[in-house]
Tab-separated table of C-alpha atoms in Angstrom:
chain	number	residue	atom	x	y	z
A	1	MET	CA	-67.281	-75.529	-14.630
A	2	SER	CA	-65.264	-72.457	-15.636
A	3	LYS	CA	-61.783	-71.772	-14.339
A	4	LEU	CA	-61.659	-70.629	-10.732
A	5	TRP	CA	-59.628	-67.685	-12.007
A	6	GLY	CA	-61.495	-67.256	-15.323
A	7	GLY	CA	-63.453	-64.045	-14.737
A	8	ARG	CA	-61.062	-61.807	-16.647
A	9	PHE	CA	-60.870	-64.069	-19.724
A	10	THR	CA	-63.166	-64.134	-22.779
A	11	LYS	CA	-61.827	-67.325	-24.363
A	12	LYS	CA	-61.273	-70.838	-23.161
A	13	THR	CA	-57.683	-71.890	-22.599
A	14	ASP	CA	-56.266	-73.800	-25.538
A	15	GLN	CA	-56.122	-77.517	-24.741
A	16	LEU	CA	-52.401	-77.686	-25.513
A	17	VAL	CA	-51.786	-74.780	-23.150
A	18	GLU	CA	-53.758	-76.581	-20.449
A	19	GLU	CA	-51.712	-79.718	-20.898
A	20	TYR	CA	-48.406	-77.869	-21.078
A	21	THR	CA	-48.956	-75.648	-18.042
A	22	ALA	CA	-50.729	-78.176	-15.811
A	23	SER	CA	-48.799	-79.652	-12.908
A	24	ILE	CA	-51.441	-81.978	-11.448
A	25	MET	CA	-49.657	-85.010	-12.955
A	26	PHE	CA	-46.888	-84.602	-10.385
A	27	ASP	CA	-47.962	-82.105	-7.709
A	28	LYS	CA	-50.805	-84.414	-6.624
A	29	GLU	CA	-48.011	-85.774	-4.425
A	30	LEU	CA	-48.684	-82.711	-2.244
A	31	ALA	CA	-52.391	-83.459	-1.680
A	32	GLU	CA	-52.208	-84.168	2.050
A	33	GLU	CA	-49.897	-81.218	2.694
A	34	ASP	CA	-52.211	-78.948	0.729
A	35	ILE	CA	-55.202	-79.951	2.811
A	36	GLN	CA	-53.172	-79.738	6.015
A	37	GLY	CA	-52.224	-76.147	5.171
A	38	SER	CA	-55.828	-75.293	4.213
A	39	LEU	CA	-57.179	-76.627	7.507
A	40	ALA	CA	-54.809	-74.381	9.442
A	41	HIS	CA	-55.549	-71.391	7.188
A	42	VAL	CA	-59.322	-71.638	7.509
A	43	ALA	CA	-59.025	-72.102	11.290
A	44	MET	CA	-57.132	-68.813	11.373
A	45	LEU	CA	-59.781	-67.108	9.216
A	46	GLY	CA	-62.363	-68.128	11.797
A	47	LYS	CA	-60.238	-67.051	14.766
A	48	GLN	CA	-59.692	-63.630	13.216
A	49	GLY	CA	-63.382	-63.163	12.453
A	50	ILE	CA	-62.687	-63.030	8.719
A	51	LEU	CA	-65.088	-65.957	8.155
A	52	PRO	CA	-68.076	-66.998	10.275
A	53	LEU	CA	-67.392	-70.060	12.368
A	54	THR	CA	-70.258	-71.896	10.681
A	55	ASP	CA	-68.496	-71.454	7.332
A	56	VAL	CA	-65.207	-72.538	8.882
A	57	GLU	CA	-66.741	-75.745	10.214
A	58	ARG	CA	-68.364	-76.571	6.881
A	59	ILE	CA	-65.095	-75.991	5.033
A	60	GLN	CA	-63.089	-78.048	7.531
A	61	ASP	CA	-65.533	-80.949	7.349
A	62	GLY	CA	-65.485	-80.761	3.563
A	63	LEU	CA	-61.678	-80.742	3.441
A	64	LEU	CA	-61.534	-83.847	5.611
A	65	ARG	CA	-63.993	-85.609	3.316
A	66	VAL	CA	-61.904	-84.646	0.295
A	67	MET	CA	-58.788	-85.985	2.030
A	68	ASN	CA	-60.508	-89.299	2.728
A	69	ARG	CA	-61.576	-89.540	-0.911
A	70	ILE	CA	-57.980	-88.945	-1.997
A	71	ARG	CA	-56.669	-91.580	0.416
A	72	ARG	CA	-59.197	-94.090	-0.924
A	73	GLY	CA	-58.218	-93.221	-4.498
A	74	GLU	CA	-61.728	-92.000	-5.290
A	75	LEU	CA	-60.922	-88.446	-6.378
A	76	GLU	CA	-60.201	-88.134	-10.079
A	77	PHE	CA	-57.731	-85.307	-10.736
A	78	SER	CA	-58.268	-83.144	-13.799
A	79	VAL	CA	-55.686	-81.443	-16.031
A	80	SER	CA	-58.218	-78.685	-16.728
A	81	ASP	CA	-57.997	-77.742	-13.047
A	82	GLU	CA	-54.253	-77.296	-13.465
A	83	ASP	CA	-52.757	-78.192	-10.102
A	84	ILE	CA	-53.406	-79.891	-6.796
A	85	HIS	CA	-54.651	-76.659	-5.186
A	86	MET	CA	-57.363	-76.032	-7.779
A	87	ASN	CA	-58.346	-79.693	-7.934
A	88	ILE	CA	-58.858	-79.803	-4.177
A	89	GLU	CA	-60.683	-76.469	-4.101
A	90	LYS	CA	-63.024	-77.632	-6.882
A	91	ALA	CA	-63.665	-80.910	-5.041
A	92	LEU	CA	-64.395	-78.900	-1.892
A	93	ILE	CA	-66.860	-76.596	-3.672
A	94	ASP	CA	-68.572	-79.625	-5.221
A	95	ASP	CA	-68.897	-81.038	-1.688
A	96	VAL	CA	-69.953	-78.009	0.388
A	97	GLY	CA	-71.193	-75.568	-2.234
A	98	PRO	CA	-70.118	-71.965	-2.901
A	99	VAL	CA	-68.952	-71.506	0.683
A	100	GLY	CA	-65.934	-73.599	-0.297
A	101	GLY	CA	-64.760	-70.676	-2.414
A	102	LYS	CA	-64.210	-68.668	0.788
A	103	LEU	CA	-61.264	-70.908	1.699
A	104	HIS	CA	-58.918	-68.945	-0.560
A	105	THR	CA	-59.566	-65.681	1.300
A	106	GLY	CA	-56.292	-64.012	2.278
A	107	ARG	CA	-53.964	-66.306	0.382
A	108	SER	CA	-52.606	-67.042	-3.105
A	109	ARG	CA	-51.511	-70.196	-4.822
A	110	ASN	CA	-48.015	-68.704	-4.627
A	111	ASP	CA	-47.763	-68.833	-0.845
A	112	GLN	CA	-49.948	-71.946	-0.742
A	113	VAL	CA	-47.647	-74.066	-2.908
A	114	ALA	CA	-44.567	-72.852	-1.052
A	115	THR	CA	-46.200	-73.920	2.207
A	116	ASP	CA	-47.024	-77.342	0.771
A	117	MET	CA	-43.402	-77.936	-0.189
A	118	HIS	CA	-42.106	-76.808	3.190
A	119	LEU	CA	-44.498	-79.256	4.854
A	120	TYR	CA	-43.507	-82.025	2.432
A	121	LEU	CA	-39.732	-81.620	2.745
A	122	ARG	CA	-39.854	-81.094	6.503
A	123	LYS	CA	-41.329	-84.573	6.897
A	124	ARG	CA	-38.997	-86.153	4.333
A	125	VAL	CA	-35.861	-84.757	5.982
A	126	VAL	CA	-36.747	-86.378	9.309
A	127	GLU	CA	-37.444	-89.652	7.499
A	128	PHE	CA	-34.083	-89.521	5.726
A	129	VAL	CA	-32.195	-88.884	8.952
A	130	GLY	CA	-33.931	-91.978	10.332
A	131	MET	CA	-32.866	-94.007	7.288
A	132	LEU	CA	-29.276	-92.837	7.649
A	133	VAL	CA	-29.405	-93.946	11.284
A	134	LYS	CA	-30.436	-97.444	10.154
A	135	LEU	CA	-27.621	-97.549	7.602
A	136	GLN	CA	-25.129	-96.476	10.259
A	137	GLU	CA	-26.484	-99.206	12.524
A	138	ALA	CA	-25.792	-101.817	9.829
A	139	LEU	CA	-22.256	-100.494	9.288
A	140	LEU	CA	-21.604	-100.410	13.037
A	141	GLY	CA	-22.763	-104.026	13.243
A	142	GLN	CA	-20.234	-105.056	10.607
A	143	ALA	CA	-17.533	-103.013	12.333
A	144	LYS	CA	-18.125	-104.653	15.712
A	145	ALA	CA	-18.115	-108.101	14.100
A	146	ASN	CA	-14.792	-107.416	12.378
A	147	LEU	CA	-12.592	-105.776	15.003
A	148	GLU	CA	-9.900	-108.372	14.317
A	149	THR	CA	-10.401	-108.705	10.555
A	150	ILE	CA	-7.454	-107.287	8.610
A	151	VAL	CA	-7.863	-106.170	5.021
A	152	PRO	CA	-5.620	-104.337	2.559
A	153	GLY	CA	-6.098	-100.591	2.602
A	154	TYR	CA	-5.800	-98.876	-0.760
A	155	THR	CA	-4.662	-95.641	-2.329
A	156	HIS	CA	-4.894	-95.240	-6.119
A	157	LEU	CA	-6.603	-98.662	-5.908
A	158	GLN	CA	-3.149	-100.093	-5.152
A	159	ARG	CA	-2.533	-101.908	-1.883
A	160	ALA	CA	-1.101	-99.399	0.546
A	161	GLN	CA	-1.208	-100.445	4.218
A	162	PRO	CA	-3.163	-103.108	6.107
A	163	ILE	CA	-6.132	-101.841	8.099
A	164	LEU	CA	-8.975	-103.320	10.089
A	165	PHE	CA	-12.121	-103.961	8.063
A	166	ALA	CA	-13.910	-102.381	11.022
A	167	HIS	CA	-11.887	-99.211	10.414
A	168	HIS	CA	-13.053	-99.204	6.789
A	169	MET	CA	-16.692	-99.572	7.845
A	170	MET	CA	-16.307	-96.753	10.354
A	171	ALA	CA	-15.160	-94.394	7.588
A	172	TYR	CA	-18.639	-94.712	6.089
A	173	VAL	CA	-20.276	-94.336	9.499
A	174	SER	CA	-18.503	-90.975	9.712
A	175	MET	CA	-19.604	-89.950	6.206
A	176	PHE	CA	-23.240	-90.763	6.821
A	177	GLY	CA	-23.028	-89.074	10.210
A	178	ARG	CA	-22.068	-85.831	8.471
A	179	ASP	CA	-24.913	-86.363	6.012
A	180	ALA	CA	-27.366	-86.683	8.898
A	181	GLU	CA	-25.936	-83.521	10.489
A	182	ARG	CA	-26.412	-81.595	7.243
A	183	LEU	CA	-30.036	-82.693	7.011
A	184	GLN	CA	-30.650	-81.799	10.637
A	185	ASP	CA	-29.131	-78.376	10.105
A	186	SER	CA	-31.230	-77.801	6.978
A	187	TYR	CA	-34.392	-78.542	8.957
A	188	LYS	CA	-34.422	-75.072	10.519
A	189	ARG	CA	-34.533	-73.466	7.061
A	190	ILE	CA	-37.331	-75.784	5.940
A	191	ASP	CA	-39.212	-75.163	9.180
A	192	MET	CA	-40.432	-71.723	8.030
A	193	LEU	CA	-43.985	-70.702	7.088
A	194	PRO	CA	-44.553	-68.761	3.833
A	195	LEU	CA	-48.369	-68.745	4.101
A	196	GLY	CA	-49.791	-65.251	4.491
A	197	ALA	CA	-47.383	-63.711	2.000
A	198	GLY	CA	-50.161	-63.745	-0.613
A	199	ALA	CA	-49.131	-63.502	-4.231
A	200	LEU	CA	-46.104	-61.377	-3.302
A	201	ALA	CA	-47.086	-58.419	-1.100
A	202	GLY	CA	-49.126	-59.817	1.762
A	203	THR	CA	-52.879	-59.375	2.144
A	204	THR	CA	-55.372	-56.695	3.205
A	205	PHE	CA	-57.117	-59.123	5.543
A	206	PRO	CA	-56.157	-59.078	9.260
A	207	ILE	CA	-54.602	-62.547	9.218
A	208	ASP	CA	-52.491	-64.055	12.005
A	209	ARG	CA	-49.519	-65.781	10.376
A	210	HIS	CA	-48.009	-66.861	13.674
A	211	PHE	CA	-51.229	-68.655	14.612
A	212	VAL	CA	-51.052	-70.626	11.350
A	213	ALA	CA	-47.382	-71.384	12.018
A	214	SER	CA	-48.305	-72.727	15.439
A	215	LYS	CA	-51.105	-74.884	14.007
A	216	LEU	CA	-48.725	-76.372	11.447
A	217	GLY	CA	-45.827	-76.730	13.877
A	218	PHE	CA	-43.531	-74.255	12.112
A	219	GLY	CA	-40.776	-72.717	14.205
A	220	ARG	CA	-40.524	-69.502	12.196
A	221	VAL	CA	-42.433	-67.294	9.759
A	222	TYR	CA	-40.878	-65.712	6.664
A	223	GLU	CA	-40.043	-62.077	7.383
A	224	ASN	CA	-40.472	-60.802	3.819
A	225	SER	CA	-43.452	-61.602	1.583
A	226	LEU	CA	-41.419	-61.388	-1.636
A	227	ASP	CA	-38.841	-63.786	-0.250
A	228	ALA	CA	-41.531	-66.120	1.069
A	229	VAL	CA	-43.083	-66.851	-2.318
A	230	SER	CA	-39.869	-66.841	-4.370
A	231	ASP	CA	-37.531	-68.743	-2.034
A	232	ARG	CA	-36.535	-72.206	-3.159
A	233	ASP	CA	-33.228	-72.254	-1.296
A	234	PHE	CA	-34.568	-74.961	0.978
A	235	ILE	CA	-35.183	-77.227	-2.020
A	236	VAL	CA	-31.738	-76.507	-3.474
A	237	GLU	CA	-30.203	-77.288	-0.096
A	238	PHE	CA	-32.113	-80.554	0.130
A	239	LEU	CA	-31.046	-81.535	-3.398
A	240	SER	CA	-27.461	-80.675	-2.519
A	241	ASN	CA	-27.578	-82.735	0.668
A	242	ALA	CA	-29.220	-85.601	-1.225
A	243	SER	CA	-26.462	-85.438	-3.846
A	244	MET	CA	-23.856	-85.678	-1.102
A	245	ILE	CA	-25.600	-88.708	0.400
A	246	MET	CA	-25.840	-90.379	-2.997
A	247	MET	CA	-22.155	-89.683	-3.614
A	248	HIS	CA	-21.262	-91.447	-0.357
A	249	LEU	CA	-23.640	-94.311	-1.161
A	250	SER	CA	-22.090	-94.605	-4.605
A	251	ARG	CA	-18.576	-94.843	-3.171
A	252	LEU	CA	-19.685	-97.589	-0.806
A	253	CYS	CA	-21.489	-99.407	-3.608
A	254	GLU	CA	-18.446	-99.195	-5.867
A	255	GLU	CA	-16.398	-100.973	-3.206
A	256	ILE	CA	-19.111	-103.572	-2.671
A	257	VAL	CA	-19.154	-104.289	-6.410
A	258	MET	CA	-15.369	-104.775	-6.386
A	259	TRP	CA	-15.231	-106.699	-3.115
A	260	SER	CA	-17.881	-109.169	-4.281
A	261	SER	CA	-16.041	-109.938	-7.536
A	262	THR	CA	-14.037	-113.125	-8.045
A	263	GLU	CA	-10.899	-110.996	-8.250
A	264	PHE	CA	-11.376	-109.730	-4.681
A	265	GLN	CA	-13.743	-112.233	-2.988
A	266	PHE	CA	-13.725	-110.091	0.145
A	267	VAL	CA	-17.504	-110.188	0.676
A	268	GLU	CA	-20.530	-112.119	-0.502
A	269	LEU	CA	-23.887	-110.403	-0.775
A	270	ASP	CA	-27.006	-112.166	0.404
A	271	ASP	CA	-29.008	-113.793	-2.386
A	272	SER	CA	-31.983	-111.564	-1.594
A	273	PHE	CA	-29.985	-108.481	-2.642
A	274	THR	CA	-28.501	-109.857	-5.861
A	275	THR	CA	-29.792	-110.981	-9.250
A	276	GLY	CA	-28.802	-113.538	-11.872
A	277	SER	CA	-28.133	-113.682	-15.573
A	278	SER	CA	-30.630	-114.787	-18.227
A	279	ILE	CA	-27.875	-116.638	-20.106
A	280	MET	CA	-25.047	-117.358	-17.630
A	281	PRO	CA	-26.388	-119.543	-14.793
A	282	GLN	CA	-23.325	-119.129	-12.584
A	283	LYS	CA	-23.716	-115.342	-12.233
A	284	LYS	CA	-24.595	-113.550	-9.018
A	285	ASN	CA	-24.766	-109.868	-9.851
A	286	PRO	CA	-24.617	-106.942	-7.369
A	287	ASP	CA	-27.387	-105.104	-9.222
A	288	VAL	CA	-28.612	-103.123	-6.218
A	289	ALA	CA	-25.182	-101.641	-5.599
A	290	GLU	CA	-24.741	-100.931	-9.298
A	291	LEU	CA	-28.110	-99.203	-9.584
A	292	VAL	CA	-27.472	-97.012	-6.551
A	293	ARG	CA	-24.183	-96.052	-8.181
A	294	GLY	CA	-25.968	-95.362	-11.461
A	295	LYS	CA	-28.902	-93.429	-9.992
A	296	THR	CA	-26.511	-90.994	-8.326
A	297	GLY	CA	-26.293	-89.181	-11.663
A	298	ARG	CA	-30.001	-88.395	-11.805
A	299	VAL	CA	-29.883	-86.849	-8.324
A	300	TYR	CA	-26.950	-84.674	-9.397
A	301	GLY	CA	-28.981	-83.720	-12.475
A	302	ASN	CA	-31.952	-82.654	-10.369
A	303	LEU	CA	-29.698	-80.346	-8.339
A	304	VAL	CA	-28.175	-78.726	-11.422
A	305	GLY	CA	-31.617	-78.431	-13.019
A	306	MET	CA	-33.031	-76.614	-9.986
A	307	LEU	CA	-30.091	-74.216	-9.793
A	308	THR	CA	-30.478	-73.468	-13.495
A	309	VAL	CA	-34.214	-72.765	-13.174
A	310	LEU	CA	-33.556	-70.237	-10.412
A	311	LYS	CA	-30.431	-68.544	-11.731
A	312	SER	CA	-32.061	-65.594	-13.561
A	313	LEU	CA	-35.533	-65.320	-12.051
A	314	PRO	CA	-36.689	-61.836	-11.042
A	315	LEU	CA	-38.789	-61.479	-7.894
A	316	ALA	CA	-41.266	-62.703	-7.055
A	317	TYR	CA	-43.100	-65.775	-8.383
A	318	ASN	CA	-42.641	-66.964	-11.973
A	319	LYS	CA	-44.174	-69.962	-13.728
A	320	ASP	CA	-40.626	-71.324	-14.172
A	321	MET	CA	-40.803	-72.267	-10.497
A	322	GLN	CA	-43.317	-74.972	-11.301
A	323	GLU	CA	-40.189	-76.891	-12.372
A	324	ASP	CA	-39.101	-77.130	-8.726
A	325	LYS	CA	-41.235	-80.179	-7.946
A	326	GLU	CA	-40.547	-83.066	-10.327
A	327	GLY	CA	-36.814	-83.125	-9.582
A	328	MET	CA	-37.508	-82.875	-5.862
A	329	PHE	CA	-40.009	-85.747	-5.957
A	330	ASP	CA	-37.657	-87.835	-8.090
A	331	THR	CA	-34.769	-87.242	-5.697
A	332	VAL	CA	-36.926	-88.178	-2.721
A	333	LYS	CA	-37.992	-91.410	-4.406
A	334	THR	CA	-34.457	-92.254	-5.552
A	335	LEU	CA	-32.913	-91.589	-2.148
A	336	GLN	CA	-35.644	-93.509	-0.340
A	337	GLY	CA	-35.040	-96.584	-2.489
A	338	ALA	CA	-31.280	-96.463	-2.034
A	339	LEU	CA	-31.315	-96.019	1.735
A	340	GLN	CA	-34.046	-98.599	2.286
A	341	LEU	CA	-32.019	-101.233	0.423
A	342	LEU	CA	-28.484	-100.440	1.566
A	343	ALA	CA	-29.027	-100.988	5.292
A	344	PRO	CA	-30.264	-104.613	5.038
A	345	MET	CA	-27.809	-105.351	2.228
A	346	ILE	CA	-24.902	-104.302	4.465
A	347	SER	CA	-26.186	-106.079	7.559
A	348	THR	CA	-26.630	-109.395	5.696
A	349	MET	CA	-23.312	-109.137	3.830
A	350	LYS	CA	-20.928	-112.023	4.550
A	351	VAL	CA	-17.315	-110.971	5.173
A	352	ASN	CA	-14.684	-113.412	3.914
A	353	LYS	CA	-12.117	-112.936	6.665
A	354	ASP	CA	-9.782	-115.669	5.453
A	355	ARG	CA	-9.624	-114.226	1.951
A	356	MET	CA	-8.891	-110.763	3.348
A	357	ARG	CA	-6.072	-112.163	5.475
A	358	GLN	CA	-4.670	-114.053	2.497
A	359	ALA	CA	-4.620	-110.812	0.509
A	360	VAL	CA	-2.744	-109.018	3.297
A	361	ASN	CA	-0.145	-111.811	3.450
A	362	GLN	CA	0.455	-111.594	-0.292
A	363	ASP	CA	1.410	-107.982	-0.754
A	364	PHE	CA	3.960	-105.390	0.365
A	365	SER	CA	1.555	-103.219	2.383
A	366	ASN	CA	3.773	-103.674	5.475
A	367	ALA	CA	6.734	-101.996	3.729
A	368	THR	CA	6.236	-98.642	5.467
A	369	ASP	CA	6.685	-100.341	8.818
A	370	ILE	CA	10.137	-101.573	7.814
A	371	ALA	CA	11.067	-98.004	6.954
A	372	ASP	CA	9.779	-96.874	10.352
A	373	PHE	CA	11.800	-99.686	11.952
A	374	LEU	CA	14.995	-98.340	10.370
A	375	VAL	CA	14.092	-94.751	11.293
A	376	ASN	CA	13.788	-95.836	14.920
A	377	LYS	CA	17.309	-97.265	14.516
A	378	GLY	CA	18.546	-93.796	13.553
A	379	LEU	CA	18.432	-93.918	9.749
A	380	PRO	CA	16.884	-90.796	8.099
A	381	PHE	CA	13.478	-91.591	6.604
A	382	ARG	CA	14.492	-90.763	3.010
A	383	GLN	CA	17.389	-93.220	3.208
A	384	ALA	CA	15.134	-95.803	4.851
A	385	HIS	CA	12.607	-95.295	2.051
A	386	GLU	CA	15.268	-96.073	-0.543
A	387	VAL	CA	16.442	-99.166	1.359
A	388	ILE	CA	12.933	-100.600	1.501
A	389	GLY	CA	12.290	-99.764	-2.150
A	390	LYS	CA	15.315	-101.857	-3.098
A	391	THR	CA	14.200	-104.605	-0.707
A	392	VAL	CA	10.751	-104.750	-2.317
A	393	LEU	CA	12.317	-104.820	-5.779
A	394	TYR	CA	14.481	-107.757	-4.692
A	395	CYS	CA	11.350	-109.571	-3.450
A	396	ILE	CA	9.515	-108.979	-6.723
A	397	GLN	CA	12.468	-110.228	-8.744
A	398	ASN	CA	12.715	-113.336	-6.582
A	399	GLN	CA	8.951	-113.940	-6.220
A	400	LYS	CA	8.986	-113.480	-2.471
A	401	TYR	CA	7.169	-111.374	0.092
A	402	LEU	CA	8.864	-109.457	2.900
A	403	LEU	CA	8.098	-112.076	5.550
A	404	ASP	CA	9.699	-114.720	3.304
A	405	LEU	CA	13.129	-113.082	3.472
A	406	THR	CA	15.839	-114.464	5.735
A	407	LEU	CA	17.673	-112.136	8.093
A	408	GLU	CA	20.724	-112.554	5.888
A	409	GLU	CA	18.735	-111.273	2.930
A	410	PHE	CA	17.476	-108.304	4.951
A	411	THR	CA	20.977	-107.341	6.067
A	412	GLN	CA	22.096	-107.160	2.432
A	413	PHE	CA	20.183	-103.903	2.322
A	414	SER	CA	20.941	-102.555	5.816
A	415	LYS	CA	22.991	-103.789	8.749
A	416	LEU	CA	20.402	-102.196	11.052
A	417	PHE	CA	18.008	-105.128	10.536
A	418	ASP	CA	17.703	-107.689	13.346
A	419	GLU	CA	15.348	-110.489	14.403
A	420	ASN	CA	12.742	-107.962	15.597
A	421	ILE	CA	11.879	-107.157	11.984
A	422	TYR	CA	9.722	-110.310	11.769
A	423	LYS	CA	7.617	-109.152	14.691
A	424	VAL	CA	7.232	-105.702	13.170
A	425	LEU	CA	6.042	-107.189	9.874
A	426	GLN	CA	3.168	-109.250	11.324
A	427	PRO	CA	-0.131	-107.785	10.043
A	428	GLU	CA	-1.606	-107.496	13.546
A	429	ASN	CA	1.421	-105.515	14.712
A	430	VAL	CA	1.373	-103.355	11.577
A	431	VAL	CA	-2.258	-102.475	12.282
A	432	ASN	CA	-1.878	-101.928	16.013
A	433	ALA	CA	1.216	-99.787	15.520
A	434	ARG	CA	-1.167	-97.074	14.211
A	435	ASN	CA	-2.219	-96.349	17.772
A	436	VAL	CA	-3.219	-92.713	17.279
A	437	TYR	CA	-6.610	-91.028	17.537
A	438	GLY	CA	-8.474	-91.920	14.356
A	439	GLY	CA	-5.977	-94.650	13.458
A	440	THR	CA	-6.622	-98.283	12.576
A	441	ALA	CA	-5.252	-99.861	15.792
A	442	SER	CA	-7.889	-102.145	17.296
A	443	ASN	CA	-8.224	-100.160	20.539
A	444	GLN	CA	-8.592	-96.922	18.575
A	445	VAL	CA	-11.259	-98.444	16.338
A	446	ALA	CA	-13.089	-99.832	19.377
A	447	ASP	CA	-13.067	-96.347	20.907
A	448	ALA	CA	-14.312	-94.890	17.608
A	449	ILE	CA	-17.197	-97.365	17.586
A	450	GLY	CA	-18.099	-96.299	21.122
A	451	ARG	CA	-18.096	-92.611	20.190
A	452	ALA	CA	-20.100	-93.286	17.041
A	453	GLU	CA	-22.711	-95.233	18.991
A	454	LEU	CA	-23.199	-92.276	21.329
A	455	GLU	CA	-23.710	-89.945	18.350
A	456	TRP	CA	-25.981	-92.539	16.762
A	457	GLN	CA	-28.141	-92.555	19.891
A	458	LYS	CA	-28.415	-88.745	19.854
A	459	THR	CA	-29.461	-88.736	16.204
A	460	GLN	CA	-31.944	-91.528	16.816
A	461	ALA	CA	-33.416	-89.522	19.698
A	462	TRP	CA	-33.749	-86.499	17.371
A	463	VAL	CA	-35.755	-88.603	14.908
A	464	GLU	CA	-37.910	-90.084	17.667
A	465	SER	CA	-38.684	-86.620	19.052
A	466	PHE	CA	-40.449	-85.758	15.794
A	467	ALA	CA	-42.353	-89.038	15.896
A	468	GLU	CA	-43.688	-87.960	19.286
A	469	LYS	CA	-44.686	-84.520	17.941
A	470	SER	CA	-46.584	-86.018	15.018
A	471	LYS	CA	-48.765	-88.239	17.219
C-alpha cells in the first residue's frame, strides 16, 4: 500500500530514509493513548455532523478491534508506516475499509502526537506521585521504629552532632514530599488538550475542541494553535522533576551504600535487595542502591538532551521534535524501576541500633554542647569555642573521649565546669537539647512524623481521586 501521505510524490522513499525517520520502534509505546484520542476525536466528528454516525460507529468499532489486537500482541508494526499514528490508521483501514481514512478529518499528526504525549504523561505523573507516597510510607515506618535510635550526624562526611535516626529518615520524607508537590503542580500543565490545532493553524471544519477535552478528561484546551503543536514544556518539566527525584534517590542510596559497609555497619539490607560476588563468597553488595545512583546520570542526560533539541526551533512543528519521546520513555522506565525497588528495600532494611550508639559514644559530636554549657555560664561563645577545641585536642592526645575526662581534667580548661557537664554530654540529652521546631529532639521528631503523616494522607487521597476517575 502506498504512503497515506504519498499523493504528491513521484518516487518511493529511500529505504534508509524510511529507517532513519521512522519512530515506530519507540512511539508504539503510545498505542493506547493514540487510540483513546482517536475515539474521542471521531465521536466529536459525529456530534458536529462532520461525519455520518454510521461511519463514526464503524470507525469506533474498528479502533477497538485494533486496540485488542495490539493488547494481544497480534498487530505487527511496520517501519514503512513510520509512526504509531500511521500504523494504527493503516490497521483501521485494513479492518473497516476506506471509511477508516475519514478518521483523520480535522486533525494532523502534529496535534495528534502532542495529544498522545499529554495523555501518556498525565497518567505517569499520577503513578509517580503514588510511588513517592509508598516510599514516604517506608521512610516513615523506619522513622517511627527509631524514635530513640541515636546516630552520628555528619557535615563534610565528618561526625558533627548526634541526631535521631528518625530525624535523618524524616529529611528524606520532606524531600520526596516536595517532589510529589512538584509533580502535582505540573499536572495542570500536562492536563491541556492540543487536539484541534491541526498542523499549526487550526482547521476549516467546525470542530468542538472542548467536547474532545471533556471526553478525554482534560481540564483545559490550548489557546493558541501554534503553541499547541510546538509546546514541549510539559515534557521538559517532567524531565526536570524526574531529575530532582533521582537526585534525592541518589543521595539516599549513597548513604545506604556507606551505612551498609563494614566501616559503618549502621544498616543491613535484606538479602532480596542485594547481590553477591562471582569470586568472593563473603560479599553482600548493595547493587540496587548503586544502580539507582548510577542511573541518575541518564535521567539528567535526557533532560539536557530535550532542552538542546528545543533551544533553536522555530514555530511550529519540526521533525527535530520526534526526539522528544525516547528520552521521556527512558526516564519513565528508569524512575519506575528506582521507585518500585526503593520502597521495599527501605522498609525491610535492618537498623543496627547498637552499632549506631557505639559510634556516637566514640566521637566528639557532643563538643558543641560543652561550648553551650559554658556560654550559659556567661562565657562568650568564641572563648568557649576555643576552650572546647583545646579540650578535644587534649582528649585526642590522651586517647580519651569527652565523657572519659574527670572533673579535674575539665577544670584545667575552665573553672566554669561542674558535675552537670556529665549530664549535658549524654547523647540523649545532647539530642533532646535541640528542642526547636524542625530540630532533632525526640518530641520534635514525633511531631514532625505526625505532620508528615497528615500530608501523606492528603497526597494519597489525591492519587486515589484519579483512580476513581479512571474507573
